[in-house]
Structure formats: structure tokens, C-alpha cells
mmCIF file of C-alpha atoms in Angstrom:
data_model
loop_
_atom_site.group_PDB
_atom_site.id
_atom_site.type_symbol
_atom_site.label_atom_id
_atom_site.label_comp_id
_atom_site.label_asym_id
_atom_site.label_seq_id
_atom_site.Cartn_x
_atom_site.Cartn_y
_atom_site.Cartn_z
ATOM 1 C CA MET A 111 117.915 123.568 120.368
ATOM 2 C CA SER A 112 120.685 124.163 123.050
ATOM 3 C CA SER A 113 122.841 126.035 121.089
ATOM 4 C CA LEU A 114 125.903 122.696 121.496
ATOM 5 C CA LEU A 115 124.292 121.609 118.475
ATOM 6 C CA ALA A 116 125.504 124.034 116.459
ATOM 7 C CA ARG A 117 128.730 124.868 117.845
ATOM 8 C CA GLN A 118 129.486 121.374 119.548
ATOM 9 C CA PRO A 119 132.776 122.349 121.651
ATOM 10 C CA LYS A 120 135.196 120.330 123.433
ATOM 11 C CA PRO A 121 133.766 118.291 126.285
ATOM 12 C CA ARG A 122 135.597 117.217 129.316
ATOM 13 C CA PRO A 123 135.913 113.900 130.125
ATOM 14 C CA PRO A 124 133.117 112.143 132.101
ATOM 15 C CA MET A 125 134.289 110.849 135.315
ATOM 16 C CA THR A 126 133.809 107.286 137.002
ATOM 17 C CA VAL A 127 132.555 107.381 140.107
ATOM 18 C CA PHE A 128 135.305 105.798 142.312
ATOM 19 C CA ALA A 129 134.338 103.930 145.410
ATOM 20 C CA ALA A 130 136.716 101.066 147.008
ATOM 21 C CA ARG A 131 135.488 97.768 146.656
ATOM 22 C CA LEU A 132 135.195 97.296 149.989
ATOM 23 C CA ARG A 133 134.758 92.864 150.045
ATOM 24 C CA PHE A 134 133.245 91.413 152.587
ATOM 25 C CA THR A 135 132.432 87.467 153.787
ATOM 26 C CA HIS A 136 128.975 85.923 155.024
ATOM 27 C CA CYS A 137 129.744 82.250 156.054
ATOM 28 C CA SER A 138 126.252 80.804 157.208
ATOM 29 C CA HIS A 139 125.317 77.369 155.796
ATOM 30 C CA ARG A 140 121.398 78.490 156.939
ATOM 31 C CA ALA A 141 121.672 81.682 154.661
ATOM 32 C CA MET A 142 121.779 79.336 151.224
ATOM 33 C CA THR A 143 118.596 78.655 151.320
ATOM 34 C CA ARG A 144 117.872 80.350 148.051
ATOM 35 C CA PRO A 145 118.294 79.054 144.766
ATOM 36 C CA SER A 146 120.813 80.238 142.943
ATOM 37 C CA ALA A 147 119.999 82.729 140.193
ATOM 38 C CA ALA A 148 122.714 81.546 137.525
ATOM 39 C CA ILE A 149 123.840 82.293 134.111
ATOM 40 C CA SER A 150 125.553 80.228 132.187
ATOM 41 C CA ARG A 151 128.082 81.569 129.649
ATOM 42 C CA PRO A 152 130.317 78.504 128.324
ATOM 43 C CA GLY A 153 133.962 79.555 128.421
ATOM 44 C CA SER A 154 133.275 83.343 130.550
ATOM 45 C CA VAL A 155 134.785 81.919 134.164
ATOM 46 C CA ALA A 156 136.601 78.827 135.095
ATOM 47 C CA SER A 157 135.725 75.955 135.075
ATOM 48 C CA GLY A 158 133.429 74.567 138.362
ATOM 49 C CA THR A 159 132.800 78.326 138.540
ATOM 50 C CA THR A 160 128.803 79.407 137.751
ATOM 51 C CA LEU A 161 128.107 83.285 137.153
ATOM 52 C CA ALA A 162 125.558 84.616 140.120
ATOM 53 C CA ARG A 163 122.122 86.886 139.318
ATOM 54 C CA VAL A 164 124.028 90.658 137.205
ATOM 55 C CA SER A 165 123.434 93.512 139.590
ATOM 56 C CA LEU A 166 125.372 96.002 137.002
ATOM 57 C CA SER A 167 125.084 96.158 133.225
ATOM 58 C CA ILE A 168 128.611 97.717 131.591
ATOM 59 C CA GLY A 169 128.051 99.274 127.654
ATOM 60 C CA ILE A 170 131.183 98.922 125.705
ATOM 61 C CA VAL A 171 131.561 101.656 123.363
ATOM 62 C CA GLY A 172 133.977 103.781 120.892
ATOM 63 C CA LEU A 173 134.228 104.339 116.828
ATOM 64 C CA PRO A 174 134.234 101.551 114.884
ATOM 65 C CA ASN A 175 137.245 99.646 114.353
ATOM 66 C CA VAL A 176 139.049 100.730 117.658
ATOM 67 C CA GLY A 177 138.778 96.901 119.184
ATOM 68 C CA LYS A 178 135.114 96.704 120.646
ATOM 69 C CA SER A 179 134.173 93.455 119.593
ATOM 70 C CA THR A 180 137.710 91.709 120.276
ATOM 71 C CA LEU A 181 137.407 93.180 123.700
ATOM 72 C CA PHE A 182 134.159 91.493 124.481
ATOM 73 C CA ASN A 183 135.235 88.469 122.924
ATOM 74 C CA ALA A 184 138.093 88.402 125.324
ATOM 75 C CA LEU A 185 135.752 88.960 127.992
ATOM 76 C CA THR A 186 133.261 86.329 127.722
ATOM 77 C CA ARG A 187 135.099 83.824 124.719
ATOM 78 C CA ALA A 188 132.085 84.110 122.794
ATOM 79 C CA SER A 189 132.275 84.896 119.287
ATOM 80 C CA ALA A 190 130.931 88.081 118.305
ATOM 81 C CA LEU A 191 132.015 89.090 114.878
ATOM 82 C CA ALA A 192 135.446 91.093 114.993
ATOM 83 C CA SER A 193 135.867 92.493 111.184
ATOM 84 C CA ASN A 194 137.831 95.760 110.134
ATOM 85 C CA TYR A 195 134.926 97.455 108.556
ATOM 86 C CA PRO A 196 132.408 99.691 110.385
ATOM 87 C CA PHE A 197 129.386 98.629 111.855
ATOM 88 C CA ALA A 198 130.660 95.074 111.799
ATOM 89 C CA THR A 199 128.263 94.904 114.932
ATOM 90 C CA ILE A 200 124.555 95.675 114.634
ATOM 91 C CA ASP A 201 122.546 93.795 116.878
ATOM 92 C CA PRO A 202 124.068 94.194 120.362
ATOM 93 C CA ASN A 203 126.214 91.207 121.859
ATOM 94 C CA ILE A 204 125.716 90.294 125.604
ATOM 95 C CA GLY A 205 128.034 88.478 127.396
ATOM 96 C CA VAL A 206 128.869 88.036 131.511
ATOM 97 C CA VAL A 207 131.436 87.985 133.002
ATOM 98 C CA GLY A 208 132.601 86.922 137.003
ATOM 99 C CA VAL A 209 134.253 89.698 138.852
ATOM 100 C CA PRO A 210 138.127 87.934 139.788
ATOM 101 C CA ASP A 211 138.530 87.683 143.471
ATOM 102 C CA PRO A 212 140.877 85.538 144.736
ATOM 103 C CA ARG A 213 138.988 84.811 148.253
ATOM 104 C CA LEU A 214 136.588 82.477 146.857
ATOM 105 C CA ALA A 215 138.819 80.094 146.192
ATOM 106 C CA GLU A 216 140.615 80.455 149.340
ATOM 107 C CA LEU A 217 137.358 79.924 151.305
ATOM 108 C CA ALA A 218 136.413 77.162 148.623
ATOM 109 C CA LYS A 219 138.752 74.751 150.162
ATOM 110 C CA LEU A 220 137.831 75.860 153.574
ATOM 111 C CA TYR A 221 134.642 74.903 153.858
ATOM 112 C CA ASP A 222 135.020 72.033 150.716
ATOM 113 C CA SER A 223 132.472 73.431 148.564
ATOM 114 C CA ALA A 224 130.665 72.114 145.677
ATOM 115 C CA ARG A 225 131.067 75.418 143.218
ATOM 116 C CA ILE A 226 132.174 79.069 143.276
ATOM 117 C CA VAL A 227 129.781 81.800 142.719
ATOM 118 C CA PRO A 228 131.586 85.298 141.564
ATOM 119 C CA ALA A 229 130.197 88.255 141.723
ATOM 120 C CA SER A 230 129.286 89.250 138.168
ATOM 121 C CA VAL A 231 128.914 92.102 135.252
ATOM 122 C CA ARG A 232 127.245 92.039 132.128
ATOM 123 C CA PHE A 233 129.703 93.988 129.091
ATOM 124 C CA THR A 234 127.202 94.909 126.338
ATOM 125 C CA ASP A 235 129.378 95.028 122.586
ATOM 126 C CA ILE A 236 127.550 98.177 121.023
ATOM 127 C CA ALA A 237 128.238 99.106 117.844
ATOM 128 C CA GLY A 238 130.596 101.836 117.181
ATOM 129 C CA LEU A 239 129.639 105.191 117.395
ATOM 130 C CA VAL A 240 131.121 107.798 115.295
ATOM 131 C CA ARG A 241 130.714 111.593 114.558
ATOM 132 C CA GLY A 242 126.766 112.441 114.209
ATOM 133 C CA ALA A 243 125.905 110.002 115.919
ATOM 134 C CA SER A 244 123.288 112.221 117.692
ATOM 135 C CA GLN A 245 121.599 113.491 114.295
ATOM 136 C CA GLY A 246 121.252 109.417 113.675
ATOM 137 C CA GLN A 247 124.790 109.513 110.962
ATOM 138 C CA GLY A 248 125.800 105.558 110.863
ATOM 139 C CA LEU A 249 123.317 103.786 113.116
ATOM 140 C CA GLY A 250 123.123 106.501 116.038
ATOM 141 C CA ASN A 251 119.839 106.601 117.525
ATOM 142 C CA GLN A 252 119.360 102.719 117.305
ATOM 143 C CA PHE A 253 123.552 102.823 118.933
ATOM 144 C CA LEU A 254 122.210 105.462 121.487
ATOM 145 C CA ALA A 255 119.001 103.384 122.710
ATOM 146 C CA HIS A 256 121.576 100.344 123.294
ATOM 147 C CA ILE A 257 123.576 102.420 125.521
ATOM 148 C CA ARG A 258 120.542 103.948 127.245
ATOM 149 C CA GLU A 259 119.589 100.822 128.865
ATOM 150 C CA THR A 260 122.962 100.500 130.349
ATOM 151 C CA ASP A 261 124.417 101.039 133.927
ATOM 152 C CA ALA A 262 128.033 102.209 133.291
ATOM 153 C CA ILE A 263 130.080 103.479 129.546
ATOM 154 C CA CYS A 264 133.139 101.703 128.818
ATOM 155 C CA GLN A 265 134.616 103.408 126.074
ATOM 156 C CA VAL A 266 138.005 101.512 124.322
ATOM 157 C CA VAL A 267 139.865 104.141 122.630
ATOM 158 C CA ARG A 268 142.146 102.779 119.807
ATOM 159 C CA VAL A 269 145.706 103.791 120.796
ATOM 160 C CA PHE A 270 147.364 100.794 118.270
ATOM 161 C CA ALA A 271 148.892 101.634 115.123
ATOM 162 C CA ASP A 272 148.513 98.951 112.735
ATOM 163 C CA PRO A 273 147.972 99.684 108.863
ATOM 164 C CA ASP A 274 145.610 96.966 108.081
ATOM 165 C CA VAL A 275 142.646 97.899 110.661
ATOM 166 C CA THR A 276 141.637 101.380 108.969
ATOM 167 C CA HIS A 277 140.650 104.062 111.033
ATOM 168 C CA VAL A 278 137.348 105.429 110.667
ATOM 169 C CA ASP A 279 138.672 109.286 110.881
ATOM 170 C CA GLY A 280 142.334 108.676 108.854
ATOM 171 C CA ASP A 281 144.420 108.726 111.168
ATOM 172 C CA VAL A 282 145.035 106.982 115.218
ATOM 173 C CA SER A 283 144.184 109.827 117.950
ATOM 174 C CA PRO A 284 142.649 109.203 121.005
ATOM 175 C CA GLU A 285 142.345 112.149 122.049
ATOM 176 C CA ARG A 286 140.055 113.414 119.351
ATOM 177 C CA ASP A 287 138.240 109.746 119.550
ATOM 178 C CA ILE A 288 137.343 110.625 123.206
ATOM 179 C CA GLU A 289 136.552 114.082 122.772
ATOM 180 C CA THR A 290 133.955 112.469 119.293
ATOM 181 C CA VAL A 291 131.990 109.799 121.633
ATOM 182 C CA VAL A 292 131.376 112.638 124.625
ATOM 183 C CA THR A 293 130.431 115.263 122.356
ATOM 184 C CA GLU A 294 127.556 113.060 120.854
ATOM 185 C CA LEU A 295 126.768 111.784 124.402
ATOM 186 C CA ILE A 296 126.032 115.388 125.024
ATOM 187 C CA LEU A 297 124.024 116.147 122.316
ATOM 188 C CA ALA A 298 121.968 112.827 122.414
ATOM 189 C CA ASP A 299 121.294 114.135 125.783
ATOM 190 C CA LEU A 300 120.500 117.767 124.949
ATOM 191 C CA GLN A 301 117.949 116.583 123.018
ATOM 192 C CA THR A 302 116.526 114.365 125.389
ATOM 193 C CA LEU A 303 116.368 117.293 127.992
ATOM 194 C CA GLU A 304 114.592 119.660 124.808
ATOM 195 C CA LYS A 305 112.044 117.252 124.644
ATOM 196 C CA ALA A 306 111.574 116.748 128.447
ATOM 197 C CA LEU A 307 111.720 120.306 129.783
ATOM 198 C CA PRO A 308 108.307 121.792 127.996
ATOM 199 C CA ARG A 309 106.666 118.479 129.559
ATOM 200 C CA LEU A 310 108.443 118.976 132.823
ATOM 201 C CA ALA A 311 106.877 122.722 133.143
ATOM 202 C CA LYS A 312 103.660 121.432 132.319
ATOM 203 C CA GLU A 313 103.300 119.234 135.441
ATOM 204 C CA THR A 314 104.919 122.078 137.718
ATOM 205 C CA LYS A 315 102.180 124.136 136.949
ATOM 206 C CA PHE A 316 99.129 121.721 136.780
ATOM 207 C CA ALA A 317 100.675 119.199 139.689
ATOM 208 C CA LYS A 318 101.785 121.699 142.085
ATOM 209 C CA ASP A 319 104.262 118.437 143.199
ATOM 210 C CA PRO A 320 106.826 119.561 144.591
ATOM 211 C CA GLY A 321 108.941 116.476 143.500
ATOM 212 C CA ARG A 322 108.143 116.952 139.976
ATOM 213 C CA ALA A 323 109.365 121.141 140.133
ATOM 214 C CA GLN A 324 112.827 119.489 141.629
ATOM 215 C CA VAL A 325 113.139 117.266 138.800
ATOM 216 C CA ALA A 326 112.653 120.198 136.187
ATOM 217 C CA GLN A 327 115.126 122.426 138.740
ATOM 218 C CA ALA A 328 117.221 120.137 137.645
ATOM 219 C CA ALA A 329 116.691 119.243 133.913
ATOM 220 C CA ALA A 330 117.490 123.123 133.256
ATOM 221 C CA ALA A 331 120.582 122.935 135.058
ATOM 222 C CA ALA A 332 121.583 120.051 133.482
ATOM 223 C CA GLN A 333 120.733 121.761 129.981
ATOM 224 C CA GLN A 334 122.774 124.031 131.406
ATOM 225 C CA LEU A 335 125.845 122.446 132.644
ATOM 226 C CA LEU A 336 125.631 120.090 128.965
ATOM 227 C CA ASP A 337 125.556 123.192 126.743
ATOM 228 C CA GLN A 338 129.135 124.190 127.881
ATOM 229 C CA GLY A 339 130.120 120.482 127.019
ATOM 230 C CA ILE A 340 130.530 119.210 130.569
ATOM 231 C CA ALA A 341 129.331 115.739 130.955
ATOM 232 C CA LEU A 342 126.598 115.041 134.044
ATOM 233 C CA SER A 343 129.251 112.710 135.201
ATOM 234 C CA SER A 344 131.787 115.386 135.812
ATOM 235 C CA GLY A 345 130.082 118.384 136.559
ATOM 236 C CA ALA A 346 126.876 117.775 138.229
ATOM 237 C CA ALA A 347 127.930 117.838 141.756
ATOM 238 C CA ALA A 348 129.941 121.156 141.346
ATOM 239 C CA ALA A 349 126.967 122.537 139.802
ATOM 240 C CA GLY A 350 125.015 121.467 142.952
ATOM 241 C CA ILE A 351 122.663 119.133 140.699
ATOM 242 C CA ASN A 352 121.450 115.543 142.624
ATOM 243 C CA MET A 353 121.796 113.046 139.824
ATOM 244 C CA ALA A 354 118.615 111.673 141.691
ATOM 245 C CA ASP A 355 116.376 113.661 140.292
ATOM 246 C CA LEU A 356 117.695 113.141 136.655
ATOM 247 C CA ARG A 357 117.306 109.470 137.014
ATOM 248 C CA GLU A 358 114.078 108.765 135.684
ATOM 249 C CA LEU A 359 115.235 110.980 132.011
ATOM 250 C CA GLN A 360 117.964 108.087 131.179
ATOM 251 C CA LEU A 361 120.629 110.441 130.646
ATOM 252 C CA LEU A 362 123.737 108.882 128.913
ATOM 253 C CA THR A 363 126.388 111.319 130.271
ATOM 254 C CA ALA A 364 124.688 111.082 133.826
ATOM 255 C CA LYS A 365 126.105 107.301 133.787
ATOM 256 C CA PRO A 366 129.589 106.185 135.225
ATOM 257 C CA PHE A 367 132.385 106.259 132.654
ATOM 258 C CA LEU A 368 135.200 103.591 132.235
ATOM 259 C CA TYR A 369 137.928 103.903 129.934
ATOM 260 C CA VAL A 370 139.948 101.204 128.299
ATOM 261 C CA PHE A 371 143.292 102.055 126.160
ATOM 262 C CA ASN A 372 143.773 99.244 123.189
ATOM 263 C CA MET A 373 147.114 99.391 122.758
ATOM 264 C CA ASP A 374 149.914 96.966 121.040
ATOM 265 C CA VAL A 375 151.871 94.998 123.852
ATOM 266 C CA ALA A 376 155.367 97.304 123.665
ATOM 267 C CA GLU A 377 152.989 100.158 123.959
ATOM 268 C CA LEU A 378 151.633 98.787 127.493
ATOM 269 C CA ALA A 379 155.462 99.090 128.579
ATOM 270 C CA ASP A 380 155.268 102.434 128.177
ATOM 271 C CA GLU A 381 155.263 103.987 131.214
ATOM 272 C CA ASP A 382 155.254 108.009 129.903
ATOM 273 C CA LEU A 383 152.261 106.879 127.631
ATOM 274 C CA ARG A 384 150.079 105.879 130.066
ATOM 275 C CA LYS A 385 150.318 108.465 132.253
ATOM 276 C CA ARG A 386 150.020 110.644 129.328
ATOM 277 C CA LEU A 387 146.628 109.226 128.245
ATOM 278 C CA SER A 388 145.319 109.052 132.089
ATOM 279 C CA ALA A 389 145.713 112.452 132.149
ATOM 280 C CA LEU A 390 143.076 112.395 128.806
ATOM 281 C CA VAL A 391 140.067 110.659 131.182
ATOM 282 C CA ALA A 392 141.363 111.741 134.686
ATOM 283 C CA PRO A 393 139.730 111.766 137.131
ATOM 284 C CA ALA A 394 137.964 108.663 135.395
ATOM 285 C CA GLU A 395 139.933 105.494 135.667
ATOM 286 C CA ALA A 396 141.985 104.533 132.829
ATOM 287 C CA ILE A 397 142.820 100.473 131.903
ATOM 288 C CA PHE A 398 145.377 99.719 129.114
ATOM 289 C CA LEU A 399 145.447 96.356 127.471
ATOM 290 C CA ASP A 400 146.132 94.744 124.084
ATOM 291 C CA ALA A 401 142.588 93.377 123.437
ATOM 292 C CA LYS A 402 144.272 90.705 120.738
ATOM 293 C CA THR A 403 146.621 89.292 123.256
ATOM 294 C CA GLU A 404 143.808 88.920 125.874
ATOM 295 C CA ALA A 405 141.460 86.989 123.408
ATOM 296 C CA ASP A 406 144.411 84.629 122.699
ATOM 297 C CA LEU A 407 144.978 84.409 126.252
ATOM 298 C CA THR A 408 141.676 83.379 126.691
ATOM 299 C CA GLU A 409 142.137 80.338 124.916
ATOM 300 C CA LEU A 410 144.536 78.872 126.650
ATOM 301 C CA PRO A 411 144.775 77.282 130.324
ATOM 302 C CA GLU A 412 145.331 79.313 133.163
ATOM 303 C CA ASP A 413 148.590 78.608 134.025
ATOM 304 C CA GLU A 414 149.598 79.089 130.450
ATOM 305 C CA ALA A 415 148.505 82.511 130.249
ATOM 306 C CA ALA A 416 150.078 83.326 133.477
ATOM 307 C CA GLU A 417 153.323 82.219 132.507
ATOM 308 C CA LEU A 418 153.039 83.847 129.071
ATOM 309 C CA LEU A 419 151.832 87.617 130.541
ATOM 310 C CA ALA A 420 154.642 87.091 133.868
ATOM 311 C CA GLU A 421 157.851 86.624 130.622
ATOM 312 C CA ALA A 422 155.721 89.563 129.190
ATOM 313 C CA GLY A 423 155.808 91.331 132.074
ATOM 314 C CA LEU A 424 152.197 93.043 132.077
ATOM 315 C CA GLY A 425 151.152 91.028 135.298
ATOM 316 C CA GLU A 426 147.690 90.853 136.104
ATOM 317 C CA PRO A 427 145.373 90.238 132.750
ATOM 318 C CA GLY A 428 143.725 93.480 131.678
ATOM 319 C CA LEU A 429 140.531 91.527 131.600
ATOM 320 C CA ALA A 430 140.573 91.278 135.306
ATOM 321 C CA GLN A 431 140.987 94.815 135.630
ATOM 322 C CA LEU A 432 138.594 96.105 133.681
ATOM 323 C CA ALA A 433 136.087 93.655 135.455
ATOM 324 C CA ARG A 434 136.873 94.562 138.553
ATOM 325 C CA ALA A 435 136.995 98.741 137.840
ATOM 326 C CA GLY A 436 133.562 98.124 136.521
ATOM 327 C CA PHE A 437 131.953 96.592 139.530
ATOM 328 C CA ARG A 438 133.659 99.856 141.309
ATOM 329 C CA ALA A 439 132.032 102.320 138.675
ATOM 330 C CA LEU A 440 128.385 102.252 140.587
ATOM 331 C CA GLY A 441 129.896 101.619 143.944
ATOM 332 C CA LEU A 442 128.856 98.119 144.112
ATOM 333 C CA GLN A 443 131.226 96.260 146.883
ATOM 334 C CA THR A 444 130.661 92.460 147.928
ATOM 335 C CA PHE A 445 130.336 89.876 150.834
ATOM 336 C CA LEU A 446 130.837 86.222 150.697
ATOM 337 C CA THR A 447 128.856 83.523 151.898
ATOM 338 C CA ALA A 448 130.343 79.945 151.899
ATOM 339 C CA GLY A 449 129.532 76.098 152.756
ATOM 340 C CA PRO A 450 129.645 72.602 151.309
ATOM 341 C CA LYS A 451 126.974 73.753 148.540
ATOM 342 C CA GLU A 452 128.669 76.546 147.444
ATOM 343 C CA THR A 453 131.176 79.703 148.268
ATOM 344 C CA ARG A 454 129.458 82.934 146.800
ATOM 345 C CA ALA A 455 130.554 86.312 146.311
ATOM 346 C CA TRP A 456 126.848 88.949 146.628
ATOM 347 C CA GLU A 457 126.655 92.320 145.805
ATOM 348 C CA ILE A 458 125.991 95.535 147.746
ATOM 349 C CA LYS A 459 125.645 98.809 148.129
ATOM 350 C CA ALA A 460 128.618 100.725 149.868
ATOM 351 C CA GLY A 461 128.056 101.783 153.193
ATOM 352 C CA ALA A 462 125.230 98.861 153.040
ATOM 353 C CA THR A 463 124.449 97.911 156.868
ATOM 354 C CA ALA A 464 124.204 94.325 157.971
ATOM 355 C CA PRO A 465 120.354 93.494 157.773
ATOM 356 C CA GLU A 466 120.919 95.162 154.439
ATOM 357 C CA ALA A 467 123.287 92.370 152.801
ATOM 358 C CA ALA A 468 121.144 89.702 154.735
ATOM 359 C CA GLY A 469 118.069 90.817 152.366
ATOM 360 C CA VAL A 470 120.683 90.560 149.281
ATOM 361 C CA ILE A 471 120.353 86.818 150.441
ATOM 362 C CA HIS A 472 116.948 87.001 151.025
ATOM 363 C CA THR A 473 114.329 89.302 152.149
ATOM 364 C CA ASP A 474 112.899 87.174 154.383
ATOM 365 C CA PHE A 475 116.595 87.469 156.512
ATOM 366 C CA GLN A 476 116.449 90.961 156.070
ATOM 367 C CA ARG A 477 112.577 91.560 157.519
ATOM 368 C CA GLY A 478 113.754 89.044 160.681
ATOM 369 C CA PHE A 479 117.475 90.170 161.591
ATOM 370 C CA ILE A 480 118.474 89.804 164.932
ATOM 371 C CA LYS A 481 121.969 90.257 164.656
ATOM 372 C CA ALA A 482 125.211 89.100 163.188
ATOM 373 C CA GLU A 483 128.726 87.575 164.200
ATOM 374 C CA VAL A 484 131.310 89.531 162.317
ATOM 375 C CA VAL A 485 134.855 88.099 162.310
ATOM 376 C CA SER A 486 137.588 88.998 159.748
ATOM 377 C CA PHE A 487 138.594 87.330 156.571
ATOM 378 C CA ASP A 488 142.145 87.570 157.626
ATOM 379 C CA ASP A 489 141.326 86.240 161.031
ATOM 380 C CA LEU A 490 139.180 83.252 160.031
ATOM 381 C CA MET A 491 141.621 82.337 157.627
ATOM 382 C CA ALA A 492 144.319 81.998 160.275
ATOM 383 C CA ALA A 493 142.223 80.554 162.262
ATOM 384 C CA GLY A 494 141.337 77.848 159.869
ATOM 385 C CA SER A 495 137.315 77.562 160.792
ATOM 386 C CA LEU A 496 134.655 79.987 162.423
ATOM 387 C CA PRO A 497 134.506 77.839 165.386
ATOM 388 C CA ALA A 498 138.388 78.826 165.920
ATOM 389 C CA ALA A 499 138.154 82.365 165.282
ATOM 390 C CA ARG A 500 135.299 82.168 167.547
ATOM 391 C CA ALA A 501 137.877 80.521 170.134
ATOM 392 C CA ALA A 502 140.772 82.809 169.718
ATOM 393 C CA GLY A 503 138.174 85.900 170.692
ATOM 394 C CA LYS A 504 138.299 87.035 166.797
ATOM 395 C CA ALA A 505 134.697 86.762 166.219
ATOM 396 C CA ARG A 506 131.810 89.719 167.343
ATOM 397 C CA ILE A 507 128.344 90.397 167.956
ATOM 398 C CA GLU A 508 126.511 93.440 165.764
ATOM 399 C CA GLY A 509 123.271 93.798 165.569
ATOM 400 C CA LYS A 510 120.887 96.238 163.261
ATOM 401 C CA ASP A 511 123.204 99.270 162.698
ATOM 402 C CA TYR A 512 126.355 97.647 162.034
ATOM 403 C CA VAL A 513 128.072 99.182 158.469
ATOM 404 C CA MET A 514 129.897 96.787 157.026
ATOM 405 C CA ARG A 515 133.656 97.124 156.535
ATOM 406 C CA ASP A 516 135.863 95.554 154.729
ATOM 407 C CA GLY A 517 136.853 91.901 155.105
ATOM 408 C CA ASP A 518 134.062 91.596 157.369
ATOM 409 C CA VAL A 519 132.592 87.676 157.950
ATOM 410 C CA VAL A 520 129.429 87.346 159.084
ATOM 411 C CA GLU A 521 126.662 84.991 159.912
ATOM 412 C CA PHE A 522 123.440 86.466 159.916
ATOM 413 C CA ARG A 523 121.013 84.849 162.448
ATOM 414 C CA HIS A 524 117.009 85.891 161.343
ATOM 415 C CA SER A 525 113.899 85.064 163.066
#
């Protein structure tokens, strides 16, 4: 077994995959022929809103009693058990959350849409990890299996001090807690590689498949990196490891990471504290919130919640920040469709071409793609309608090589 399993050095925090969330709009009544693949989660989105199919799954992890289930409840307005003892969550709770996008409401008004369908993220509340989870401590192996099924990992880190809420290690230390979780994920990956490398060596020897040789080489390099206490998400690029070659192994530290620091309201106003905590996980993305307050706000009407946030000087809810950060974690971006039936957000990868964007709506649209009429979202709203934008010369025709850009409004034409 790798030497890290014995010495467990302090790892570098894993980095999240950063990508600007470019958002595009597609306005074509003809594009709305595909039935909605809606997921209903009572209370998880605004009234009159339906959730679209989910393309991103995020596992919420952390030590026991750091506020994972409270955060999950706030995200989904669910009723997951949130208790003051380790392993209150045994089976993972799953909820689906819409990605906030104020443009949806504007387009819905413009097109008098019957409903709004935002892009969505699936959150999985996974029971608390403890030191030794990779060796089966607590409910370690079961929890790690749940994490393996997600696309990205969100670690909740406790900052708040509350003598009535016990800490599994006795006192509050964000740096130590981050190190504990990341170390356990690294150790779990090393165990996976220890089992996989002999099999890959045999496949390389007998199959004579260049592709298998690439996977074997990447796995060996990954083992060396992890043995240094460096997560793949933060060190693979510098080590020359192609993450695509490791995909079949489902390594935990290869996933994008986000960090949620669960703080008291008073601590949220401490800029120096927030800077210090951000530095602990940089370049990963950090979100700061008070999970208990956020859960309470979800019980209020939106206008009252916004008023209370403004009075507290908190601005946008932390939950909205988290949903968007999760969407960014895998380099996803959105374009929109609008019509009388619905205004809807669709997910695409950054750099997607117009035909690829059309294919997200329906595969037939991509196969039969002819061209796309494009106008920026701002120009569309300023003109007041697509015909008015055309009359003002703000619309243009693009072909198959067109790469979608931020704020595009596009009508796909296909055979």
C-alpha cells in the first residue's frame, strides 16, 4: 500500500474547475416540441416554476455536526434529519435545486410564458466523514461510495462556535477539518489505485491496446501524486496527467471541489476572517453563509426574506451563490428558450457550438441543423421582441461553426 496510508501528510486543498457561466438564450417556438422532463420537489423552487432535467450532481460532505443537513434542508426546503449527534444522516438525502437566473423572469414576462424551468442541480446530503473513514471508521466505506456517485463535492466547514453543538474533534478548527476530509478522500483513492494498477498492467501486457496503456500510465502517475498528499483536482495538470484517462476509475479527488463555510451572522460581516478562510482552499471556490439563517429564510415569502437579508447587510442569499457555484464547478453554462408555454434554461458545456446547443433541446435539431439566428439578450430586451430586434439590425445568421457566446439569443433552424 502506498506510503501515504501510513503517514497521512497534510494535503493541499483540492481546486474547483473554474469556468465563466456563459448564459445564452434561445427563443424559438419550434424548439419547444420536446416534452418537459420535469422533476418536482415541493418548495425547492418558486411557485409556478418547474425543474428541468438534472445534469450536475453535488455531494455535500463534511465532519459530523458541521451543518450539512441544515444546509440541505435550506437548499431544498426538505425535512432531512438535522440532529446534534454524529451520523444523524445515514442514508443520503437527495434534493434538486433550481439555479437562480433573473433573466428567466424577464423573458417569461416578454413571452407571457405559462411556466419557468430553470437549470437545476442535484444535491446529495451524505453522512459525516470522520478520521479513518477510508479504513472503515464510522460508516466510512458506505459514505465514500455515495460520494463516488456524484459529479462534484461540496465540503461544509464549521466556523460557528456553539457549545450546545458538539464537535467530533472537540473544538472548532476549519483548517483541521478541511485536512481531515481531503486526506480521507486521498487515502480512498490510493486504495482504489492499489487494486486497479495490477489489473491495468495485465491488460496492457496482453491486450496490446494503446488506450489501456494510457490509462495504466495515468493511474501510476496519479498514485505518485496522491502519495505526496496532493489531490488530483489541484495537481494533475501540473503533473501532466490527463484526467480523461482516469475517468473509469471514479477517483474522488479528481472531482471538482467547492467549500461552504458555515458561520454565524456576525462572522459573515468579518471580511478579514473571510479572506483567511478563502486562502485555506484557494484556488477552490468558497461560499460563506449561515445555514440556520438560510433555512429560516426559506420559510418566508421571497419579499420578506429579501428585506431581512438587506437589513442584515447580507445581500444575495448564500444558497443562490452555492447553486451557481455548483453549476460552474463542471464548466457548465446555460442558454434559454422562451415561448408561450415556458421559459426554460438548458445546460451546455463552455465552448459549445450552435449545433451542440440545439442538440441539448432535441437530438434531431443537431442532426438537421441548418443555421441559427442570434441576438444578444440585452439587445432583445431593449428591442422588446425578436421582430423588433431584427428590424433594428441586432440579429445575425450563424452557421455550424459558431461558438455560443455570453448573452446569445438564438433561434435554431433545422431540417
